[in-house]
Structures are given as C-alpha cells and as structure tokens.
Tab-separated table of C-alpha atoms and ligand atoms in Angstrom:
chain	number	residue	atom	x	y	z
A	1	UNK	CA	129.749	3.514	-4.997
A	2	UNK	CA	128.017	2.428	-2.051
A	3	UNK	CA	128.691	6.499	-0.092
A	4	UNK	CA	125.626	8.629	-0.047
A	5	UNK	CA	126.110	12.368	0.612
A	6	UNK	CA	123.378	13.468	3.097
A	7	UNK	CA	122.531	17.117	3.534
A	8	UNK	CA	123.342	18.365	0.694
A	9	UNK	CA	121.722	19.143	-2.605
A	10	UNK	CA	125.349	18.158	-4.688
A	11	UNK	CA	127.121	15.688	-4.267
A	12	UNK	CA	130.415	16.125	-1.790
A	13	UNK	CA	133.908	15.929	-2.954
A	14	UNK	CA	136.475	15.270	-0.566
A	15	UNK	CA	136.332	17.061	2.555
A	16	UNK	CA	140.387	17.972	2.470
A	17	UNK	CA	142.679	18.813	4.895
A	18	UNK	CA	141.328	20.425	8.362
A	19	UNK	CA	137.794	19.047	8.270
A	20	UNK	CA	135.804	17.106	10.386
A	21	UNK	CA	133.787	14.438	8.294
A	22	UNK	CA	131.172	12.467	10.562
A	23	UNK	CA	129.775	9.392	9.571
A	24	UNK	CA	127.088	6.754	10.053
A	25	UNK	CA	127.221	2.694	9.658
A	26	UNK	CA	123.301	2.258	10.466
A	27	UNK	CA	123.080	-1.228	9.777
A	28	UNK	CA	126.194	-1.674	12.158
A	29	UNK	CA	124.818	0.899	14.367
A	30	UNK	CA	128.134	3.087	14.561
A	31	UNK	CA	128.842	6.498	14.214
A	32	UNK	CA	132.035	8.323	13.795
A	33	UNK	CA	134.137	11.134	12.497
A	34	UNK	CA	137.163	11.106	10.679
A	35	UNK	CA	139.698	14.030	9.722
A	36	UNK	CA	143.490	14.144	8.170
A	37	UNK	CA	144.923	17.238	9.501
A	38	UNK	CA	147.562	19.442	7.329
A	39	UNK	CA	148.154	23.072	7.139
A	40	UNK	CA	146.285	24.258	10.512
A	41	UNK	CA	148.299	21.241	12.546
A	42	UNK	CA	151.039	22.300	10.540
A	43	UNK	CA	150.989	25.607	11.773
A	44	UNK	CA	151.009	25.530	15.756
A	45	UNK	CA	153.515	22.813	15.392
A	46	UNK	CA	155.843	25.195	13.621
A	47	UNK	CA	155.325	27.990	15.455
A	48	UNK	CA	156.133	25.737	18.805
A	49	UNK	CA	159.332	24.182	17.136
A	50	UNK	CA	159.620	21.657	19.988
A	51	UNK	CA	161.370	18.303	19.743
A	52	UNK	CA	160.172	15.694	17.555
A	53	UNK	CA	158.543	13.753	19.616
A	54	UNK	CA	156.482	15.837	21.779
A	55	UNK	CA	155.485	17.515	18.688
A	56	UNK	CA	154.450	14.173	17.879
A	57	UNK	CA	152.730	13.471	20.834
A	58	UNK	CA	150.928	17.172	20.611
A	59	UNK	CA	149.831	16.757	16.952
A	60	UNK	CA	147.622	13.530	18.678
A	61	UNK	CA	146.483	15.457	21.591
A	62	UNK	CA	145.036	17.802	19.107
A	63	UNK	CA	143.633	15.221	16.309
A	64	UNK	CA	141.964	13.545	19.721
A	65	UNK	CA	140.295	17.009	20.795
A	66	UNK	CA	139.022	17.726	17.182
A	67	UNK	CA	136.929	14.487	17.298
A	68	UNK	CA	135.377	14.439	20.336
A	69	UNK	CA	134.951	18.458	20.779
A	70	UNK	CA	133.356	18.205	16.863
A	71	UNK	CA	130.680	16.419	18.316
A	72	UNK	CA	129.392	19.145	20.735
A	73	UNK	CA	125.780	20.474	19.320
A	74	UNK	CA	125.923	23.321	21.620
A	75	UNK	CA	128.555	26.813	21.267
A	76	UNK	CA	131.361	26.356	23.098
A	77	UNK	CA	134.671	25.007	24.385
A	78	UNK	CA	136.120	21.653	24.518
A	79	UNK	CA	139.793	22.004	26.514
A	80	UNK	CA	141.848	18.442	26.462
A	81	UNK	CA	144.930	18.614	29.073
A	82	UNK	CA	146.825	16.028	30.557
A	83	UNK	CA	148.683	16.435	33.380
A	84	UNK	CA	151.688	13.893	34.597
A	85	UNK	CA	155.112	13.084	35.715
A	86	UNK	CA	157.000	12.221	32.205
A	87	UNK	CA	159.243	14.384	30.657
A	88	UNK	CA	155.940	15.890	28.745
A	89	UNK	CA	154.247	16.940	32.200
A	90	UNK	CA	151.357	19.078	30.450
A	91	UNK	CA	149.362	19.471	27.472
A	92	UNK	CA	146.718	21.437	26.447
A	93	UNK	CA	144.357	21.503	23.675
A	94	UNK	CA	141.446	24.223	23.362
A	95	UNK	CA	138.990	23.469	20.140
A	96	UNK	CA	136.331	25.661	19.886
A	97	UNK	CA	132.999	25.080	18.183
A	98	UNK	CA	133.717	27.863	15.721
A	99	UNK	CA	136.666	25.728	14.764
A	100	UNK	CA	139.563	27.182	16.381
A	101	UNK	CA	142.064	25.223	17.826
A	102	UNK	CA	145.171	26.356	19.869
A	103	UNK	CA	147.022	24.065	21.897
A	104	UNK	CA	151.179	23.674	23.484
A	105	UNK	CA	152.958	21.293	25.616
A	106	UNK	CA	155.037	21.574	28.548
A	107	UNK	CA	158.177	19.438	28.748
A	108	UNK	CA	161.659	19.052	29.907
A	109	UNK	CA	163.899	19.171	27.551
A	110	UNK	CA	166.895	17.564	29.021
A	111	UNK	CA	164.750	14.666	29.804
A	112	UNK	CA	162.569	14.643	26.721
A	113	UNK	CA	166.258	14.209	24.933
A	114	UNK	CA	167.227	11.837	26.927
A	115	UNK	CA	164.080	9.347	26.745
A	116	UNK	CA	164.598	9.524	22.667
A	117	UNK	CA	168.229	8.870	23.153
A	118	UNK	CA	166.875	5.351	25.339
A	119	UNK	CA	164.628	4.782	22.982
A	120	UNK	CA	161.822	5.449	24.844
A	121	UNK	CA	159.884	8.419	23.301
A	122	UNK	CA	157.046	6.554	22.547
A	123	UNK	CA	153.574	8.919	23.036
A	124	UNK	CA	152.687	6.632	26.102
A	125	UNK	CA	156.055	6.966	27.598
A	126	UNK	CA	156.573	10.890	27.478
A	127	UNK	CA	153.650	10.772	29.295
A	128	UNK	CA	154.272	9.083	32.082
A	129	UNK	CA	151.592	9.062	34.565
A	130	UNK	CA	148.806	11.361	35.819
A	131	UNK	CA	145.570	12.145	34.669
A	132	UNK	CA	143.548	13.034	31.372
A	133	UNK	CA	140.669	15.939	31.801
A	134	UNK	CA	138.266	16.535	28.948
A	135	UNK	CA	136.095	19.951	29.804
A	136	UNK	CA	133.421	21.341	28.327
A	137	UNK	CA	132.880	25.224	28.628
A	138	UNK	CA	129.800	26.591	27.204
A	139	UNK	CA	130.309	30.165	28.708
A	140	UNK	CA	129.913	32.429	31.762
A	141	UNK	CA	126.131	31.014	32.424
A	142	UNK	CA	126.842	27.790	32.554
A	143	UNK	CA	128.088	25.050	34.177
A	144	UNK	CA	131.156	23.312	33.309
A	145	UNK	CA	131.233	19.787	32.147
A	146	UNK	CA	134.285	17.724	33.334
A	147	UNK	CA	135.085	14.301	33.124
A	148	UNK	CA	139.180	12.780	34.529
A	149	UNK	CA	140.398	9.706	33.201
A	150	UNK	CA	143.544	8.476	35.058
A	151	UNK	CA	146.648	7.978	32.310
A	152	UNK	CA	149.361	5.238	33.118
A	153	UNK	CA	151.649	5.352	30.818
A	154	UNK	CA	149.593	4.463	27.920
A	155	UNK	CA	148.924	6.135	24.449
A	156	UNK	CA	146.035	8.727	23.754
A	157	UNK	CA	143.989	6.226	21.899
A	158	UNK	CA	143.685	3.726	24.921
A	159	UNK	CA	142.604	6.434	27.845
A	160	UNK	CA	140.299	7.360	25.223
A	161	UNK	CA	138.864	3.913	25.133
A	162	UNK	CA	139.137	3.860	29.121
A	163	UNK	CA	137.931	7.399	29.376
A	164	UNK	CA	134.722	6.119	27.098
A	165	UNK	CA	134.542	2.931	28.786
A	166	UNK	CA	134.105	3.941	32.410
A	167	UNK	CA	132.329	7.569	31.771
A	168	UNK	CA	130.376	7.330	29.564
A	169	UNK	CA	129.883	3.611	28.811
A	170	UNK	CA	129.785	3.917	24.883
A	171	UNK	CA	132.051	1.367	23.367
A	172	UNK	CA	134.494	3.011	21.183
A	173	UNK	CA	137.627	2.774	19.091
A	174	UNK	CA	139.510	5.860	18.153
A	175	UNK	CA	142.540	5.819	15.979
A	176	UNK	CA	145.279	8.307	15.374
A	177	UNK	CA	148.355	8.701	13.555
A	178	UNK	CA	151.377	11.228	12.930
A	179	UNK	CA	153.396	12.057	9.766
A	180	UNK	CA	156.147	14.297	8.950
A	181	UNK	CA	156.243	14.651	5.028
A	182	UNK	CA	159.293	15.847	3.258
A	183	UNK	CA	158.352	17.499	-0.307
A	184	UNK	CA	160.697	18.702	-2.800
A	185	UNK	CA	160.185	22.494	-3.231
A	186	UNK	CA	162.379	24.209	-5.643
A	187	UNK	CA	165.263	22.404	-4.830
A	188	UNK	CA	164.571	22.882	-1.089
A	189	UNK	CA	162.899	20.291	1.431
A	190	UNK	CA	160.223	21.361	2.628
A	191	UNK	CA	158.801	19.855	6.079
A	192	UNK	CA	155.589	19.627	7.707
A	193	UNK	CA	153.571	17.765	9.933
A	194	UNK	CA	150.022	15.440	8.956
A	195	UNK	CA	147.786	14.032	11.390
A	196	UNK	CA	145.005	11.701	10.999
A	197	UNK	CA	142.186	9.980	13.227
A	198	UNK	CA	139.127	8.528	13.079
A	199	UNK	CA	136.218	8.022	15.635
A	200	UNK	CA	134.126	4.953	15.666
A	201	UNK	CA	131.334	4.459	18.314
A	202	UNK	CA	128.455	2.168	18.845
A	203	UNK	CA	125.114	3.456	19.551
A	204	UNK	CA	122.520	0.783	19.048
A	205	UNK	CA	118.649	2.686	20.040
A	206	UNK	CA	118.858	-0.835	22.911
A	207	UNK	CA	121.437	0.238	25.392
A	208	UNK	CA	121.936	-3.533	26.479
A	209	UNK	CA	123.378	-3.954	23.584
A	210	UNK	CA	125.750	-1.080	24.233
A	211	UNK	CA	127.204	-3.867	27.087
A	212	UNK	CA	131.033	-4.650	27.463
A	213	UNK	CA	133.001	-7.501	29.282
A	214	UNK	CA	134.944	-6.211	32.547
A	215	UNK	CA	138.181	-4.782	32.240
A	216	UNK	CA	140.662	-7.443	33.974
A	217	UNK	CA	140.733	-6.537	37.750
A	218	UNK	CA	137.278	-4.802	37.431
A	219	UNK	CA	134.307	-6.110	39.924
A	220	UNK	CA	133.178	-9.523	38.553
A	221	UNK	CA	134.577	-12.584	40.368
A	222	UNK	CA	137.587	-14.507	38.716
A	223	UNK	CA	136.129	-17.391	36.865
A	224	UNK	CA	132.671	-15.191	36.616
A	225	UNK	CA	131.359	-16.070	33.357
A	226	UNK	CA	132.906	-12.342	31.960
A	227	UNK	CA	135.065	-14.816	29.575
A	228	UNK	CA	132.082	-16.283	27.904
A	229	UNK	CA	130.249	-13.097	27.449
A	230	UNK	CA	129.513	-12.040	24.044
A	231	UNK	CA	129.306	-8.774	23.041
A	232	UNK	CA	127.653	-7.542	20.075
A	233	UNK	CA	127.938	-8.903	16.861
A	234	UNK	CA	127.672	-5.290	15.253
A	235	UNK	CA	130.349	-4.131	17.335
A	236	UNK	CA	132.515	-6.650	17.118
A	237	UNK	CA	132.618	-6.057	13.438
A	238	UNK	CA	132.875	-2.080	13.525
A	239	UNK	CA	135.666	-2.917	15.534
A	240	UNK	CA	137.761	-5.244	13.851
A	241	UNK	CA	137.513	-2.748	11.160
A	242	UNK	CA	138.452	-0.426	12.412
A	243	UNK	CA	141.730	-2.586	13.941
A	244	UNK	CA	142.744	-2.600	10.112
A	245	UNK	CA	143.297	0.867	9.420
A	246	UNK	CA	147.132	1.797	9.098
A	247	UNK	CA	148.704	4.947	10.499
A	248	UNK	CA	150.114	6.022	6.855
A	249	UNK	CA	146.175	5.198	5.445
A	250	UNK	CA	145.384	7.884	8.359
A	251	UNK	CA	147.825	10.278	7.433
A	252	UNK	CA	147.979	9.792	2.810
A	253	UNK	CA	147.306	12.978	1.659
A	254	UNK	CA	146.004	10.619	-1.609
A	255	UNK	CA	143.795	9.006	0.538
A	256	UNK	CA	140.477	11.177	1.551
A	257	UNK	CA	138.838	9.940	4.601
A	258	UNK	CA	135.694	9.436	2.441
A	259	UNK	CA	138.040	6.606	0.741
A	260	UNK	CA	138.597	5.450	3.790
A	261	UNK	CA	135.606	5.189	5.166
A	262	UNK	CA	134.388	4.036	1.583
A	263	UNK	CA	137.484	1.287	2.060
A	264	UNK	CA	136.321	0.298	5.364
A	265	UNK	CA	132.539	-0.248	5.780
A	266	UNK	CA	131.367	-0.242	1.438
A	267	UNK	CA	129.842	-3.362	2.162
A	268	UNK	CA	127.775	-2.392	4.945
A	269	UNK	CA	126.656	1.218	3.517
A	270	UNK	CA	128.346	4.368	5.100
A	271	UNK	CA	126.572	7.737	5.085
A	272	UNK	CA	128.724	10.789	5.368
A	273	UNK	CA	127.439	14.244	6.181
A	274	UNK	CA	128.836	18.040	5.779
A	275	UNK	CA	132.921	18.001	7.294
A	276	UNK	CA	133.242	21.063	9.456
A	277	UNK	CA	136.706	23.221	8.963
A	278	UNK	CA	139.038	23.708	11.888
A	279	UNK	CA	141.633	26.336	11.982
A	280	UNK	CA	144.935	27.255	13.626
A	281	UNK	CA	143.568	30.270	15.744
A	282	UNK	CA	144.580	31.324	19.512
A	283	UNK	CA	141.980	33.397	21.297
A	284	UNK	CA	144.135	35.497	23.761
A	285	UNK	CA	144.173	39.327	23.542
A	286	UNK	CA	145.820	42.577	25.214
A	287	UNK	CA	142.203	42.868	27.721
A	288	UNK	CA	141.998	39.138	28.874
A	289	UNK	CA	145.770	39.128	29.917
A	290	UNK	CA	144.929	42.492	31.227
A	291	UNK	CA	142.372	41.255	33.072
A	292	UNK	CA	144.417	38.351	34.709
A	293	UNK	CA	147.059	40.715	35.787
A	294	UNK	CA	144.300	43.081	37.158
A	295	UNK	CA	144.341	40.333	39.946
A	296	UNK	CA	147.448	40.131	40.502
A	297	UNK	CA	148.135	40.994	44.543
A	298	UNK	CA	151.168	43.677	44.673
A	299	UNK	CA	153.770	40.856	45.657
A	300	UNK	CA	152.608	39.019	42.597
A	301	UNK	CA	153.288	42.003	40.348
A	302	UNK	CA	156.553	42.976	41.659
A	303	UNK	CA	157.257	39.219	41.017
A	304	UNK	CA	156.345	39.688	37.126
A	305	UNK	CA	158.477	43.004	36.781
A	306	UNK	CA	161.727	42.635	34.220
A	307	UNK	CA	163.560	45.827	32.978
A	308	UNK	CA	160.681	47.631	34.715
A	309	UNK	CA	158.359	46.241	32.250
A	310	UNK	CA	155.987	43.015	32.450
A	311	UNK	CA	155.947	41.395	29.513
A	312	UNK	CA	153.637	38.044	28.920
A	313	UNK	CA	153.949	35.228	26.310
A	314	UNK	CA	150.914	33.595	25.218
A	315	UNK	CA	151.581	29.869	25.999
A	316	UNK	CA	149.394	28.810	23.082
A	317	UNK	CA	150.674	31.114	19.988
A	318	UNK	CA	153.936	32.956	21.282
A	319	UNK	CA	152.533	36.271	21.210
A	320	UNK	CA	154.549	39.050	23.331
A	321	UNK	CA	152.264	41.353	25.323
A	322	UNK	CA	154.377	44.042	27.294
A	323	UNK	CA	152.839	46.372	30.053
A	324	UNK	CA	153.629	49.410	32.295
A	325	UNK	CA	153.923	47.862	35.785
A	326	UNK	CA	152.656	51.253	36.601
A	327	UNK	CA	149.421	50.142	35.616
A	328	UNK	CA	148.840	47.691	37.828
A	329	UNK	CA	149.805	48.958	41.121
A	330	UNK	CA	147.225	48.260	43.169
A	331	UNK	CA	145.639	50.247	45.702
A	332	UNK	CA	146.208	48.639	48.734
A	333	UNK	CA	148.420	45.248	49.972
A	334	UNK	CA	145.172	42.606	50.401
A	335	UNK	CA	145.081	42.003	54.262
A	336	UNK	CA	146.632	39.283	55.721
A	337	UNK	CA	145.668	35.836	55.536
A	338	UNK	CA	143.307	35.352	58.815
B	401	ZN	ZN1	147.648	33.329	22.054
C-alpha cells in the first residue's frame, strides 16, 4: 500500500472515531486533515436533544471547528459562531487545543418546525443570513485573532471556501457530512449521531501558484481574460478528488479515513501523521460564572433573581449552577451614566 506512517516507530492502525488525522499529498502539494466523529459528537448532541435538523446543522459546525482549530501549533482556543436571521440565529463551537470541544445552537423552534415542514431545513437555509467568525484565543497575554466571513444562505462548506478564499487566500475544499445510525441493541434501537469531514488545501512553496480566478462580480472587468485563466494543474486535481468523496464514505464507520485518503490520492502517495483525540468536554465552573455575576450592576442582579435564588444553565453542557443572591449584592448602585 502506497500510505506511509510518519512519526512513528510502528506502524498506525486506524485512527478511530474522535481523531484528527492530517495528511500530506507532496507531489500534489496539498495538505489536509480528515476525522469521522462518533461517541464525543454523539454526546453533546444528546445531551442538547434539539430538532433534527439543527442537530444536523450543529454536528457540521463542530466537524468544521475540529479541522481548522486542529491545525493551531500554538495552546489555545479556536471558537466558531455564526450569527444570523434563520430560524438557527446562533451557533457556537469552542475546540480547544487540548481537545475539548463544547458547542450549542440557538434556534426557534416554532420556526425551525416549520422550515422542515416546507421542506426547507437544509443547513444553508436554517441559517439564513449573517455572518461567520472564526477566533483564535491563545490566553490573557495575547491578542486575539479574528477573521468574519459574511454567510448568505449557503452551507458551512462554501463560507469555508469563501472564508479561505478572501482571508487567507489558500485554495481549499472542505467536505462534511452527517449521519444518524440506527443499531440493533438487545432488541432496542439504539440512535446516535456520526459526522465526517475532510480538509484539503494547497500549499505549493511558489505562492503564484497558490492563484485563483475571480469570484463572479469580484474586481476584474467582464470579458477580462479571468475565463481563460488556468489555475494549477496540482490543484485542479486535489480538487476534483476531493469532489468525489460521498457523504456516507465520510460518515462509514467501516471506512477509516486512512482508507479514504488511501482511496483518494494512492496513486499520487499520501503521508499520514499521528491523529490527535478530541473529546466531549465543557470548560465552565462554579468561579467563572461566579466571576461573571461578580459584574453584574444591582439592577442586573435583581433581574436574575427567581424563588430568591439565581440559578444559571451552562449554554454549552446544561449544567445547573444555583447561588445566594445575597452574595452578590453589591456595594453601591454604579453612578449614573454621564
Ligand atoms: Zn458547561
């Protein structure tokens, strides 16, 4: 088989479910990662229990923030969140270089309902339109690292390609795909959710190279010569292959992503090196919400008091924090707005 194993002294089985393989084509001059997604995606999207769909849509945002926050070098924390006006207005998707991931959606449900009922669920269409914002957080002595990618209506995979496109000019393909599996369990069903994608970029050491056509309505003139330029023939190829991959080749639990890969670019020689494991894992805690309420002015407490308790729900895992209002009262009103 045409795979080498680089980095380590045995050679690799499968990396499984929940890790991050990445890849390189060198004589194509692409790089990638891939991952299929089970038990930790499984996980949050229990524990939310939304609809279908925007389960759906979530299980993407969070496949999409896996690849592209698995290619940090540095500690740190990669946060994908749209914001829009469809009936899924928000999501959010925190991966952390350690491998946690945490992420939820916000959504109306009466209109959520009634876009499946039309027919019109589709990831793109939940959406509606707004804005995608990838940020990088590498802690409190930093600087943060964001880039906004406007979303119209489209899936996840294209503002990828347009958030790669215009930002940071690296021509790229992503894939991803959903599954919900049904498997026979003593007589039960037993459902859960699978999630697949796969990363393919092209980074030739010549940058020209690296050049794509205009997007239609971009700068160049109509009838420039943008319709006779070629791009590169490395690329070009990468990308067609990647064009063949199926969602349910993304998603086969009897289909590693080193087959895939293996399936995919065997004739041109694909390298894969050590997959990194990402987990379902929320980072909130008692002291950060404690913190947050800390802040709180005295209107804004008396706001949060129910039963003459404040209680919080993490967004992310569903974990109840309650508190003594008493505890927060602060000292003085803050003084009027000048
Ligand atoms: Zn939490």
């Amino acid at each position: 088989m045409n795979i080498a194993f680089e980095g380590v002294a045995e050679p690799l089985g499968p990396a499984g479910d929940d890790s991050v393989r990445p890849f390189v084509v060198e004589t194509l001059d692409v790089r990638g990662r891939a991952i299929q997604m089970g038990p930790a995606l499984d996980a949050i999207l229990a524990r939310h229990d939304y609809p279908p769909p925007v389960s759906r849509l979530l299980a993407e945002a969070i496949v999409l923030a896996v690849l592209l926050g698995s290619s940090l070098k540095i500690e740190g924390r990669f946060t994908l969140q749209t914001e829009t006006d469809g009936p899924v207005d928000m999501l959010v998707v925190d991966y952390r270089t350690t491998g946690a991931i945490r992420a939820y959606a916000r959504f109306d449900r009466a209109k959520v309902a009634d876009a499946e009922g039309a027919g019109a669920a589709a990831p793109g269409a939940l959406l509606g339109r707004g804005t995608l914002a990838m940020t990088i957080d590498q802690g409190a002595h930093t600087s943060r690292y964001q880039g906004v990618v406007p979303l119209e209506g489209e899936s996840l995979e294209e503002v990828a390609h347009t958030y790669f496109r215009q930002s940071e000019q690296i021509p790229t393909r992503v894939r991803l795909a959903v599954a919900e599996m049904h498997a026979r369990e003593g007589g039960a069903v037993r459902h859960s959710w699978r999630a697949g994608g796969l990363l393919v970029q092209f980074l030739p050491d010549a940058s020209e190279r690296m050049r794509q056509p205009d997007l239609p309505g971009g700068d160049a003139p109509a009838g420039s010569d943008n319709a006779e330029f070629a791009e590169d023939d490395s690329w070009v190829e990468a990308r067609a292959l990647t064009g063949t991959v199926q969602d349910d080749e993304l998603t086969d639990p009897a289909l590693p992503v080193e087959n895939l890969l293996f399936r995919l670019f065997n004739e041109r020689g694909v390298r894969v090196f050590n997959a990194a494991g990402v987990r379902d894992q929320c980072s909130c805690s008692r002291e950060k919400i404690t913190a947050v309420l800390s802040n709180f002015t005295a209107d804004e407490i008396a706001e949060s008091i129910e039963a003459d308790a404040i209680s919080v729900t993490c967004e992310f895992c569903g974990t109840k924090y309650g508190f003594d209002p008493e505890a927060f009262k602060p000292a003085d009103d803050p003084p009027p707005a000048a």
